[in-house]
CSV table of C-alpha atoms and ligand atoms in Angstrom, one decimal:
chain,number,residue,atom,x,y,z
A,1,UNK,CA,18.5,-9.7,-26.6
A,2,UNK,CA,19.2,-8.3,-29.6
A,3,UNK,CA,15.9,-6.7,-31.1
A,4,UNK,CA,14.4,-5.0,-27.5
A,5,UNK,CA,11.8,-2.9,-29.6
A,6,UNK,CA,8.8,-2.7,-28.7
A,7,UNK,CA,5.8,-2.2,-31.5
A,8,UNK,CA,5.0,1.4,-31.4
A,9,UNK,CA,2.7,2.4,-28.7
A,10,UNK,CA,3.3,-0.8,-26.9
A,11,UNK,CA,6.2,-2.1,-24.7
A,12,UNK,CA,7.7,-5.0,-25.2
A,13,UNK,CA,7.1,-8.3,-22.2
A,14,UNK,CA,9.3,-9.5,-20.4
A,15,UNK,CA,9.4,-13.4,-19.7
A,16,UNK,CA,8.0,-12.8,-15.9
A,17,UNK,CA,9.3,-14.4,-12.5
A,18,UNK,CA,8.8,-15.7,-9.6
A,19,UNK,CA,10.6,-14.1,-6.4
A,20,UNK,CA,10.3,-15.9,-3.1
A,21,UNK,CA,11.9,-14.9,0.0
A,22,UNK,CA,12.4,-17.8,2.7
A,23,UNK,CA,13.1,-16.6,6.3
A,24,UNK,CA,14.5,-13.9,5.4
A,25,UNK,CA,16.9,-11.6,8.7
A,26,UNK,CA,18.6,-8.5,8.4
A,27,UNK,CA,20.2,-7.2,11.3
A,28,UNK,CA,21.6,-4.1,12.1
A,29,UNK,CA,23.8,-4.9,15.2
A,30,UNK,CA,21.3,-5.7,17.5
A,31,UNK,CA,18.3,-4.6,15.9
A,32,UNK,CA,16.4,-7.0,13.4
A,33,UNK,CA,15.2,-4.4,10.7
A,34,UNK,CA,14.0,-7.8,8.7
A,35,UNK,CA,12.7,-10.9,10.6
A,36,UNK,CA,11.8,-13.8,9.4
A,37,UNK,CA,10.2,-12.8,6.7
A,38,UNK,CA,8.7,-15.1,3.8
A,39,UNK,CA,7.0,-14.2,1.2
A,40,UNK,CA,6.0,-15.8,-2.6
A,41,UNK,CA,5.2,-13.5,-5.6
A,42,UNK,CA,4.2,-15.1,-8.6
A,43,UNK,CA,5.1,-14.7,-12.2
A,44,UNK,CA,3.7,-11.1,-13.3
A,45,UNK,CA,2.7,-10.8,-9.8
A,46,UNK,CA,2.3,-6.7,-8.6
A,47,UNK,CA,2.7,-6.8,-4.7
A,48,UNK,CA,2.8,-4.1,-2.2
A,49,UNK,CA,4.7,-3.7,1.1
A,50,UNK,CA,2.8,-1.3,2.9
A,51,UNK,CA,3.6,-0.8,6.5
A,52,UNK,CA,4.4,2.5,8.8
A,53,UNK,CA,7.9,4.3,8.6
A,54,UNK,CA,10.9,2.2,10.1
A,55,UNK,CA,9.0,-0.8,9.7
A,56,UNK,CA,11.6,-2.1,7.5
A,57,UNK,CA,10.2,-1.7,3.4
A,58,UNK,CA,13.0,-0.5,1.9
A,59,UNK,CA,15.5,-2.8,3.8
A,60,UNK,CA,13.2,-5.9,2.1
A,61,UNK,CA,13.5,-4.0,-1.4
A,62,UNK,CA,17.5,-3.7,-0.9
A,63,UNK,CA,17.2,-7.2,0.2
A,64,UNK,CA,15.9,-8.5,-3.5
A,65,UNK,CA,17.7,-6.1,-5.6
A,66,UNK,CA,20.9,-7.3,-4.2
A,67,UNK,CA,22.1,-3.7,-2.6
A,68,UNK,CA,21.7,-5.5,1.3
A,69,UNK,CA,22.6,-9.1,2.0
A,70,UNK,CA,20.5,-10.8,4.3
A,71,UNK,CA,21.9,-11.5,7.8
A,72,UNK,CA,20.3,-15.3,7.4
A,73,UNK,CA,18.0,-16.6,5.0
A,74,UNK,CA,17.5,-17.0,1.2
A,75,UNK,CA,16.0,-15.0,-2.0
A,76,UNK,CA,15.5,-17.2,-5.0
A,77,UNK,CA,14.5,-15.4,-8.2
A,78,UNK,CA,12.3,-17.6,-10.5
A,79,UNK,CA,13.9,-20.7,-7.8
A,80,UNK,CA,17.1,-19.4,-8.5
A,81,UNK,CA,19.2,-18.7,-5.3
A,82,UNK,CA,20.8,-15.4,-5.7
A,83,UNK,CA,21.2,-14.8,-1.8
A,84,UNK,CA,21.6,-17.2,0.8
A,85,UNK,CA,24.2,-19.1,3.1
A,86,UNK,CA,26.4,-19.9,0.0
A,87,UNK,CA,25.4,-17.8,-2.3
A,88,UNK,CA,25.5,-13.8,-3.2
A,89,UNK,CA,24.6,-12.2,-6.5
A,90,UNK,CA,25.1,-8.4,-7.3
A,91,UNK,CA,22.1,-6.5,-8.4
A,92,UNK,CA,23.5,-6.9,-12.2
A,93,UNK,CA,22.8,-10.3,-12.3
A,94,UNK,CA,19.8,-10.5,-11.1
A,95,UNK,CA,17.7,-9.3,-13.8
A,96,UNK,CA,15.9,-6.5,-11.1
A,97,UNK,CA,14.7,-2.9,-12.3
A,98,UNK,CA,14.9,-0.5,-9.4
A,99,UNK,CA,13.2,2.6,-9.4
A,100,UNK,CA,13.5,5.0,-6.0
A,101,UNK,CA,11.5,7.9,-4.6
A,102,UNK,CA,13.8,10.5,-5.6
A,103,UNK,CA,14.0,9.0,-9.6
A,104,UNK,CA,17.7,9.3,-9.4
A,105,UNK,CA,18.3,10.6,-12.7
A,106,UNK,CA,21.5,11.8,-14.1
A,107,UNK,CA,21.2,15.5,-13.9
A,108,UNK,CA,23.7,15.3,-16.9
A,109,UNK,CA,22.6,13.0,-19.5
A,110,UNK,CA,19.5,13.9,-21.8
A,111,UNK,CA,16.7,11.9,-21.5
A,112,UNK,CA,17.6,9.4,-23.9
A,113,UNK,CA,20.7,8.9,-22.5
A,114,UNK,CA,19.5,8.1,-19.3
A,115,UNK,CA,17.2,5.6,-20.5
A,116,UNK,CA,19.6,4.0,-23.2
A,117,UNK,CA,21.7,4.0,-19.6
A,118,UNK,CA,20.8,0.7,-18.6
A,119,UNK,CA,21.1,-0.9,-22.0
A,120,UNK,CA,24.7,-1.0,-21.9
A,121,UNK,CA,24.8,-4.7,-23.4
A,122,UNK,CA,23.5,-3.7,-26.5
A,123,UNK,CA,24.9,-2.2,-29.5
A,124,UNK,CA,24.7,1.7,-29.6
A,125,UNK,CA,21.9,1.8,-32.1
A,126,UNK,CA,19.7,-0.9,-30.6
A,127,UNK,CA,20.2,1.0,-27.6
A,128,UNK,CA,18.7,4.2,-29.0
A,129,UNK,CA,15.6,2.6,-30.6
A,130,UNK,CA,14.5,0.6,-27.7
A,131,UNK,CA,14.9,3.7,-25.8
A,132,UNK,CA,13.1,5.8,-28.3
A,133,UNK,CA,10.0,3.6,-28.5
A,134,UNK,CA,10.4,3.3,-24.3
A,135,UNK,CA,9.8,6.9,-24.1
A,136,UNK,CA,7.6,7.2,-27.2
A,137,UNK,CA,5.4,4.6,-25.3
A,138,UNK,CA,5.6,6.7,-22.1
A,139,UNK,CA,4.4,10.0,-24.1
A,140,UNK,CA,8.1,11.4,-24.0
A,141,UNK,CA,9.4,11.7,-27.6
A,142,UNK,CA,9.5,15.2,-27.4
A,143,UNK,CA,11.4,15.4,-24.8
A,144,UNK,CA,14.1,12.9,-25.7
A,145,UNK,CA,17.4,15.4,-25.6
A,146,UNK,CA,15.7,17.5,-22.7
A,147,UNK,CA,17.8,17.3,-19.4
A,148,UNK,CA,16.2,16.3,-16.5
A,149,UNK,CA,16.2,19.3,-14.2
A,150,UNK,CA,14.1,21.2,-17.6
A,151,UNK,CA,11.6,18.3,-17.0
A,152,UNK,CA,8.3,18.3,-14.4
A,153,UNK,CA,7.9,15.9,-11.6
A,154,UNK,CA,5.3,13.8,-13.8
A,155,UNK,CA,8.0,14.1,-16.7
A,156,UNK,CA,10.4,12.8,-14.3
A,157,UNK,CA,8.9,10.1,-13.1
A,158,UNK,CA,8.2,8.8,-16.6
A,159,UNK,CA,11.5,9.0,-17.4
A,160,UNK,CA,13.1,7.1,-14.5
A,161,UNK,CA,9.8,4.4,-15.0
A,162,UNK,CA,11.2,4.1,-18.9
A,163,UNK,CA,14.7,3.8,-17.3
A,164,UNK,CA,13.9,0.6,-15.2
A,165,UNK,CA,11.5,-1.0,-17.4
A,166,UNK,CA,13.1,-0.9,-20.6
A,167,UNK,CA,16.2,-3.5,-20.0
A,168,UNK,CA,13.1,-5.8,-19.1
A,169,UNK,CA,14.1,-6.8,-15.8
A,170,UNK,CA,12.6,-9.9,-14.7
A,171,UNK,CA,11.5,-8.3,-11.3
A,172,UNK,CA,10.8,-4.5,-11.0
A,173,UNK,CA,11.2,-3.3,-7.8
A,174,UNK,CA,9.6,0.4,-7.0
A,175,UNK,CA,10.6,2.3,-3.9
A,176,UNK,CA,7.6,5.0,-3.0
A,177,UNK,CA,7.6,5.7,-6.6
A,178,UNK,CA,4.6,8.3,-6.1
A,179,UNK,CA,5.3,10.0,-3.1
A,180,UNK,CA,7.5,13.1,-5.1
A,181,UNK,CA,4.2,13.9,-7.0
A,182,UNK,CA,1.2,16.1,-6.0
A,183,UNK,CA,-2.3,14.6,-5.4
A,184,UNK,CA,-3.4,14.9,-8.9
A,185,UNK,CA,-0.4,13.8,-10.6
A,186,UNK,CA,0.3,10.8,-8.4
A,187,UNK,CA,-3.3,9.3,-10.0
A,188,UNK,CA,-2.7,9.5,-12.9
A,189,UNK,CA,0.7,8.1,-12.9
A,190,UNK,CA,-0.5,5.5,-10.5
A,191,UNK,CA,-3.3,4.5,-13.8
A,192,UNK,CA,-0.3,4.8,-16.4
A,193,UNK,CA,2.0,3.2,-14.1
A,194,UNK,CA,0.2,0.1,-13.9
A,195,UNK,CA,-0.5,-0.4,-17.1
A,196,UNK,CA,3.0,-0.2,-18.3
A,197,UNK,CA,3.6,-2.7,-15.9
A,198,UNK,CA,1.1,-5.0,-17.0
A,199,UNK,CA,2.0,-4.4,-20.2
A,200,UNK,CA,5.5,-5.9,-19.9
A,201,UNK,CA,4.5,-8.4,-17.1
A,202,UNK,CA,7.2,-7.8,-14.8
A,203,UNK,CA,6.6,-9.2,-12.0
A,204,UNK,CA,6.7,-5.7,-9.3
A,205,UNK,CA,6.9,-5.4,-5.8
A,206,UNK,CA,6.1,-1.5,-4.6
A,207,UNK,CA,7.0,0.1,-1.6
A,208,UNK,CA,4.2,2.1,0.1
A,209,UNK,CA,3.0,3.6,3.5
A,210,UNK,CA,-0.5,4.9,1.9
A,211,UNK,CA,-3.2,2.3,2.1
A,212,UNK,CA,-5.0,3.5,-0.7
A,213,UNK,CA,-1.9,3.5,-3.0
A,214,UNK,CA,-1.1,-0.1,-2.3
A,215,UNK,CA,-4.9,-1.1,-2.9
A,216,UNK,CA,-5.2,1.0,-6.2
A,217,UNK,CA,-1.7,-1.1,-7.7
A,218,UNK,CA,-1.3,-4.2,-6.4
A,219,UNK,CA,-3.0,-8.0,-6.8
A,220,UNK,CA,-1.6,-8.6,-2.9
A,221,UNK,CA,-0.4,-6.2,-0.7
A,222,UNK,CA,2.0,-7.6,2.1
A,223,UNK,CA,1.5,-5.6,5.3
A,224,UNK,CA,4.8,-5.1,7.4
A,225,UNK,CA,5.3,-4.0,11.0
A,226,UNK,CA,8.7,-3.9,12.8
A,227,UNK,CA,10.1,-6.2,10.3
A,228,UNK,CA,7.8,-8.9,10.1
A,229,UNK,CA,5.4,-9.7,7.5
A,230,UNK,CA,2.3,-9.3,9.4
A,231,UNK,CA,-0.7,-10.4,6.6
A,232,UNK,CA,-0.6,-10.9,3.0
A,233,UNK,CA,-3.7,-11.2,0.5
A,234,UNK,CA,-5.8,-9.3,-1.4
A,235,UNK,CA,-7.4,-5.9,-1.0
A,236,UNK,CA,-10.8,-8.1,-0.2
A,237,UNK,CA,-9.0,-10.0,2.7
A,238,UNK,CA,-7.5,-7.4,4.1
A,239,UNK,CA,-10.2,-5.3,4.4
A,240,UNK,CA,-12.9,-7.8,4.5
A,241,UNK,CA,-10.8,-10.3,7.4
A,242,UNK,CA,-8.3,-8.6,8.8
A,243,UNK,CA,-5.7,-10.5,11.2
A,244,UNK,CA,-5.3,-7.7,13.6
A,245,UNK,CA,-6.3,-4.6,14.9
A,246,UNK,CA,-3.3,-2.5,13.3
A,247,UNK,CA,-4.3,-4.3,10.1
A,248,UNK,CA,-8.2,-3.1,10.2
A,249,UNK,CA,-6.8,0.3,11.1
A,250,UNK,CA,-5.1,0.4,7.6
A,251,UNK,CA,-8.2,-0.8,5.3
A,252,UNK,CA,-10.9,1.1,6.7
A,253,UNK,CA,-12.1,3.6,9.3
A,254,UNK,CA,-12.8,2.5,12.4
A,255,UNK,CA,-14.4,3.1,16.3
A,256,UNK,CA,-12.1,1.5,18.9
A,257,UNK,CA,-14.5,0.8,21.7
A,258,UNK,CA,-12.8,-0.6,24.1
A,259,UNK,CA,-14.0,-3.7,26.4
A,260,UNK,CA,-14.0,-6.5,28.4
A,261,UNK,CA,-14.5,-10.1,27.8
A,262,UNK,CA,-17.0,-11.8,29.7
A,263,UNK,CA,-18.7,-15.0,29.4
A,264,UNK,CA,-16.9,-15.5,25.6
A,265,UNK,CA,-18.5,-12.1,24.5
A,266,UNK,CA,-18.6,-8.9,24.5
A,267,UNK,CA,-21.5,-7.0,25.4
A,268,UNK,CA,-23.1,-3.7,24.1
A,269,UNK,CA,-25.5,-1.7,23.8
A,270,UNK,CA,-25.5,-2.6,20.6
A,271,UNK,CA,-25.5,-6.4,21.3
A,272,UNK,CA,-23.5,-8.9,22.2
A,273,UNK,CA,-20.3,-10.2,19.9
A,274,UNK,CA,-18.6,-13.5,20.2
A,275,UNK,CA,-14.7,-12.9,21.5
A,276,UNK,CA,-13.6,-16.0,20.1
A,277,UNK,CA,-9.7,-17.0,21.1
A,278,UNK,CA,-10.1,-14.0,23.7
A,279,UNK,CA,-9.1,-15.0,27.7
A,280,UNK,CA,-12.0,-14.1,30.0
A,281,UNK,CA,-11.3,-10.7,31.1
A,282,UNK,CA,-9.3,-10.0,28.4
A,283,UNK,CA,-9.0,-6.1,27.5
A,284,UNK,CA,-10.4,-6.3,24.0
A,285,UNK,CA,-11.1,-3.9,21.3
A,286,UNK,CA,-14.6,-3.6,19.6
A,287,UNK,CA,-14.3,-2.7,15.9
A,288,UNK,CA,-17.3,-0.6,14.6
A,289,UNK,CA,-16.5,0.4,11.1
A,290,UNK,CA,-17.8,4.4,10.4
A,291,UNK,CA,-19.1,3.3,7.2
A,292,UNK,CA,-21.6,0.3,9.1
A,293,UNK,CA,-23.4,2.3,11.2
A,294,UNK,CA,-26.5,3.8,9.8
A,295,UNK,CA,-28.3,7.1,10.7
A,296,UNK,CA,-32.3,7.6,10.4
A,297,UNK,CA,-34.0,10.7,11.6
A,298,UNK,CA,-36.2,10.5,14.2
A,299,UNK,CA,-39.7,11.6,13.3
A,300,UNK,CA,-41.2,14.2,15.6
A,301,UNK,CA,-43.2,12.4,18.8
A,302,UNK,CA,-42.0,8.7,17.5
A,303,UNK,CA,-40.7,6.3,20.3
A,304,UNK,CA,-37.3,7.7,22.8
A,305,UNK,CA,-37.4,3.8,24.0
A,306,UNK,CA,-36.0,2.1,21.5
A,307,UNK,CA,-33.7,-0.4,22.8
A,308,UNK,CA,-30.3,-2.5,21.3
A,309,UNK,CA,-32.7,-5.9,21.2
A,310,UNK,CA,-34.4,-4.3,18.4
A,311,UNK,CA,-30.8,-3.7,16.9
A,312,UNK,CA,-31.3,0.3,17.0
A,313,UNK,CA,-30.4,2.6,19.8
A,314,UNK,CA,-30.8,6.2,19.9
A,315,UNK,CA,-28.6,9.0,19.2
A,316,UNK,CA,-28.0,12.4,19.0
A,317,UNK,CA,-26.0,14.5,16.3
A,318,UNK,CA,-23.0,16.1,17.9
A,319,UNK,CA,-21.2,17.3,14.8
A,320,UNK,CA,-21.2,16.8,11.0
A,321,UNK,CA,-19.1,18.0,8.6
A,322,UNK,CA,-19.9,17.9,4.3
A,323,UNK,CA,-17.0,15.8,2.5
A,324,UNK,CA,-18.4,15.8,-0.7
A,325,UNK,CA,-19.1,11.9,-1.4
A,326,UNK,CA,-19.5,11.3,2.4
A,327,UNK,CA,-20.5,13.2,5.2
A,328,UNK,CA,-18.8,12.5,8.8
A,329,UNK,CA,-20.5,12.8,11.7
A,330,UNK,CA,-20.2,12.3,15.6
A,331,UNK,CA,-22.9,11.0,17.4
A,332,UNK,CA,-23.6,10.6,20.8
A,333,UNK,CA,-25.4,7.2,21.2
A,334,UNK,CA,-27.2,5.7,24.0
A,335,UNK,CA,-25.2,3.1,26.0
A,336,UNK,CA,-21.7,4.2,24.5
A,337,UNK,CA,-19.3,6.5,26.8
A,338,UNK,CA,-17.6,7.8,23.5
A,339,UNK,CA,-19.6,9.1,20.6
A,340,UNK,CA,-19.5,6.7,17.3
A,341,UNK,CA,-18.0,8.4,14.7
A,342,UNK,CA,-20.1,7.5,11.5
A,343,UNK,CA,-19.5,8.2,7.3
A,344,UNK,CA,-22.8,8.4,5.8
A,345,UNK,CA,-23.0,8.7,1.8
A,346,UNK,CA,-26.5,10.9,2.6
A,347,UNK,CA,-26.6,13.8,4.8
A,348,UNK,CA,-30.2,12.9,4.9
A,349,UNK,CA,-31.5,16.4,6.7
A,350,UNK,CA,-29.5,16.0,9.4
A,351,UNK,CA,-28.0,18.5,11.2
A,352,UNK,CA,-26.5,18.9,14.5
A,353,UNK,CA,-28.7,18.5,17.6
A,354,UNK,CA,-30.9,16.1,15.2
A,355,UNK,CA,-32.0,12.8,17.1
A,356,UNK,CA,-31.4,9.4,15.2
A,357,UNK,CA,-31.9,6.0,15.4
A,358,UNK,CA,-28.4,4.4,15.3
A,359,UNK,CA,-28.0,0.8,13.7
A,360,UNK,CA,-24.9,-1.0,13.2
A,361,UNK,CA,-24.3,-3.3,10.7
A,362,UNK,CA,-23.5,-5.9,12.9
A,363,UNK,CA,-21.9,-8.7,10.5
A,364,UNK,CA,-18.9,-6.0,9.7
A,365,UNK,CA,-17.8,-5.6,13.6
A,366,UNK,CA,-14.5,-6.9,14.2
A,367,UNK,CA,-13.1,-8.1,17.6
A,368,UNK,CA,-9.5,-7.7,18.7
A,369,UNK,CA,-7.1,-8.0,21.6
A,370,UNK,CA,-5.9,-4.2,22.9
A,371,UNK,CA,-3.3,-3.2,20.8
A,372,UNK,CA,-0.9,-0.4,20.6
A,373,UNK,CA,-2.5,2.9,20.3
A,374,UNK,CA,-2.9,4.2,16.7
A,375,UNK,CA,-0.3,6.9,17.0
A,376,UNK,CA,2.4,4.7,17.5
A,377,UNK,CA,2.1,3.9,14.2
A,378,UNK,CA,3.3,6.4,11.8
A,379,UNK,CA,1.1,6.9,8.7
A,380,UNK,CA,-1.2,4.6,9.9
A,381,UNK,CA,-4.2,5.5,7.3
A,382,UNK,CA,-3.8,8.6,6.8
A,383,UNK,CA,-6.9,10.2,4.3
A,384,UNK,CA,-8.4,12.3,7.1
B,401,ATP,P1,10.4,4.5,5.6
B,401,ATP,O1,8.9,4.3,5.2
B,401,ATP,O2,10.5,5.6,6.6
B,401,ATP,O3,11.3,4.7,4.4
B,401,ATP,P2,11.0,1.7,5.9
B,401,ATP,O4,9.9,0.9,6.3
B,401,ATP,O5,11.5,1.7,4.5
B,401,ATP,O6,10.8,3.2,6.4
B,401,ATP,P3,13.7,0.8,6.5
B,401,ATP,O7,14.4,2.0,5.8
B,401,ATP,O8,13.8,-0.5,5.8
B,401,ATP,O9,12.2,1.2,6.9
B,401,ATP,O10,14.4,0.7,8.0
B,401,ATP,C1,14.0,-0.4,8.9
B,401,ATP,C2,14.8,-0.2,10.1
B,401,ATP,O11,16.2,-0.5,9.9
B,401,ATP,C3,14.8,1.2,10.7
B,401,ATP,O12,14.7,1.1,12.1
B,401,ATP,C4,16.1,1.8,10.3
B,401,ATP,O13,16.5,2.7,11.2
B,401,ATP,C5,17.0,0.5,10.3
B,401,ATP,N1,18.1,0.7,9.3
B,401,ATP,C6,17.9,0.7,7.9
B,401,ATP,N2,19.1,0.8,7.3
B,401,ATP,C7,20.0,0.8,8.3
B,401,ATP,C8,21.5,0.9,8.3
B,401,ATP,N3,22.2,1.0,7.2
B,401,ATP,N4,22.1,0.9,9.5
B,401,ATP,C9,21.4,0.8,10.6
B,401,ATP,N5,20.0,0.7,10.7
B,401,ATP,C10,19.4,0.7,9.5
């Protein structure tokens, strides 16, 4: 690797690889923090493990880079084994990039030094340019003999990005790489994250616990829970078809109604839905997303007997509050004990007190066996 320069204004691509994980276990005495967990990234691949706190993220990251070793199990980097029965590798031979939450700088090298840190193999002035034109590419060549505390969280996290990408590590592992950075600041390095990253093709896998993070960076986002891979696929899948209840909790927002299951079904006022794979009597959940029920004012002296065969029930407006792009409401509605919670891109004249016709978009409802209650699951969505 002796020229690692990139083209100014570009960084230079890596040769990208695969990273499978077969069955992998880690245990912490008793306590599986990892189990059984497989999962295939391909080539160039940006994944995201997304999944509430404890639920065993970082443990998987440590896994790959080589910091943990797997109680059982096997890691094979582009279908190399670098963990398993036999087998152990050290981080340094794995061709990995790590890049944690706090940035983990050295408060007492400049900026280039830090950078030119991980570069070690090369000779001392191949080591400067490639980390010249790292941090030229990242908007830092001002800053290059700056010390880190001088620098500003955004600065920061450029810096420690430059850091892990620049030896070109075949696999670029990112620990809540966002979460030190206010609102505005986490978007836009989110935007010129990923584009460094695609740049260089390094094949990623980010740790995240907010939903709209992991949809924003990633081609697949894995979704763990108590150390078990619980769904992987697209944004699309996950949202559109998602496997469980604590999944559709993450992708959208959503009225629990709970029910019963009788005769296959489940009925509403709002209609009946198929159960399918549900016992009869099963304790079920009814998904009603807030975004697939629609509101229409009710004109003065039209029809109070509207019923769920013609698909619209009545309601009444209980509370609304302006959001800007959407406005939430609660709304009491005929046949339901709890009101629906609704997000309507309109505030169409309504106000509270107003009486609607309520319709729900009835190819969007979801079905699930009771679950855990939402607030055992820390940062379950969490965007208000
Ligand atoms: P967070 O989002 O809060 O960082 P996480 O999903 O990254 O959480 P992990 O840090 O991987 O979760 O931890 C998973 C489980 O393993 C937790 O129950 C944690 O307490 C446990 N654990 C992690 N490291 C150790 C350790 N060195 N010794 C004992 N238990 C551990």
């Amino acid at each position: 690797m002796s020229s690692a320069i990139a083209p100014r204004g570009r960084a230079a691509a890596t040769f990208a690889a695969s990273l499978k994980l077969e069955n992998v276990t880690r245990r912490y005495g008793e306590a599986a923090a990892l189990d059984c967990v497989d999962l295939a990234v391909a080539p160039g691949e940006i994944v995201c493990l997304l999944g509430p706190s404890g639920c065993g993220k970082t443990t998987l990251l440590r896994v790959i880079s080589g910091i943990e070793r797997p109680t059982s199990g096997v890691v094979l980097i582009n279908d190399r084994e670098v963990a398993g029965p036999n087998r152990f590798e050290p981080p340094e031979n794995r061709s990995v990039g790590l890049m944690f939450q706090d940035f983990a700088l050295f408060p007492h090298l400049t900026v280039i030094e830090n950078v030119a840190f991980g570069l070690k193999s090369l000779p001392s002035a191949d080591r400067n340019t490639a980390a010249r034109a790292i941090l030229d590419r990242v908007g830092l060549a001002a800053f290059v003999d700056a010390y880190p505390s001088t620098l500003s969280g955004g600065q920061q996290q450029r810096v420690a990005l430059a850091r892990a990408i620049v030896p070109r590590p075949a696999v670029m592992l990112m620990d809540e790489p966002f979460s030190g950075l206010d609102v505005q600041l986490r978007d836009t390095m989110q935007e010129e994250t990923l584009s460094l990253l695609r740049e260089t093709r390094a094949t990623s896998v980010i740790v995240t616990h907010h939903p709209e993070e992991a949809m924003r960076l990633s081609d697949r986002i894995a979704v763990l829970r108590a150390g078990r891979i619980v769904q992987v696929g697209t944004t699309l899948d996950l949202f559109r078809d998602p496997a469980s209840l604590f999944v559709a909790r993450l992708f959208s927002e959503i009225n629990e109604i709970p029910a019963r299951v009788a005769g296959g079904r489940i009925d509403t006022a709002a209609g009946a839905f198929a159960a399918p794979g549900l016992a009869e009597g099963a304790a079920a959940v009814l998904c009603v997303r807030e975004r697939a029920v629609t509101l229409t004012p009710m004109a003065n002296g039209a029809s109070k007997s509207m019923s769920a065969s013609g698909g619209q029930m009545m309601g009444r407006v209980l509370d609304l509050k302006f959001l800007g792009d959407v406005t939430r409401l609660d709304v009491a509605v005929e046949g339901f004990d709890q009101p629906l919670r609704v997000r309507s891109a309109g505030r169409d004249g309504l106000r509270r007190g107003s009486e609607v016709s309520v319709s729900i978009d009835r190819a969007s409802v979801l079905v699930f066996p009771l679950d855990a209650p939402a607030s055992l699951d820390v940062h379950a969505r969490d965007d208000g």
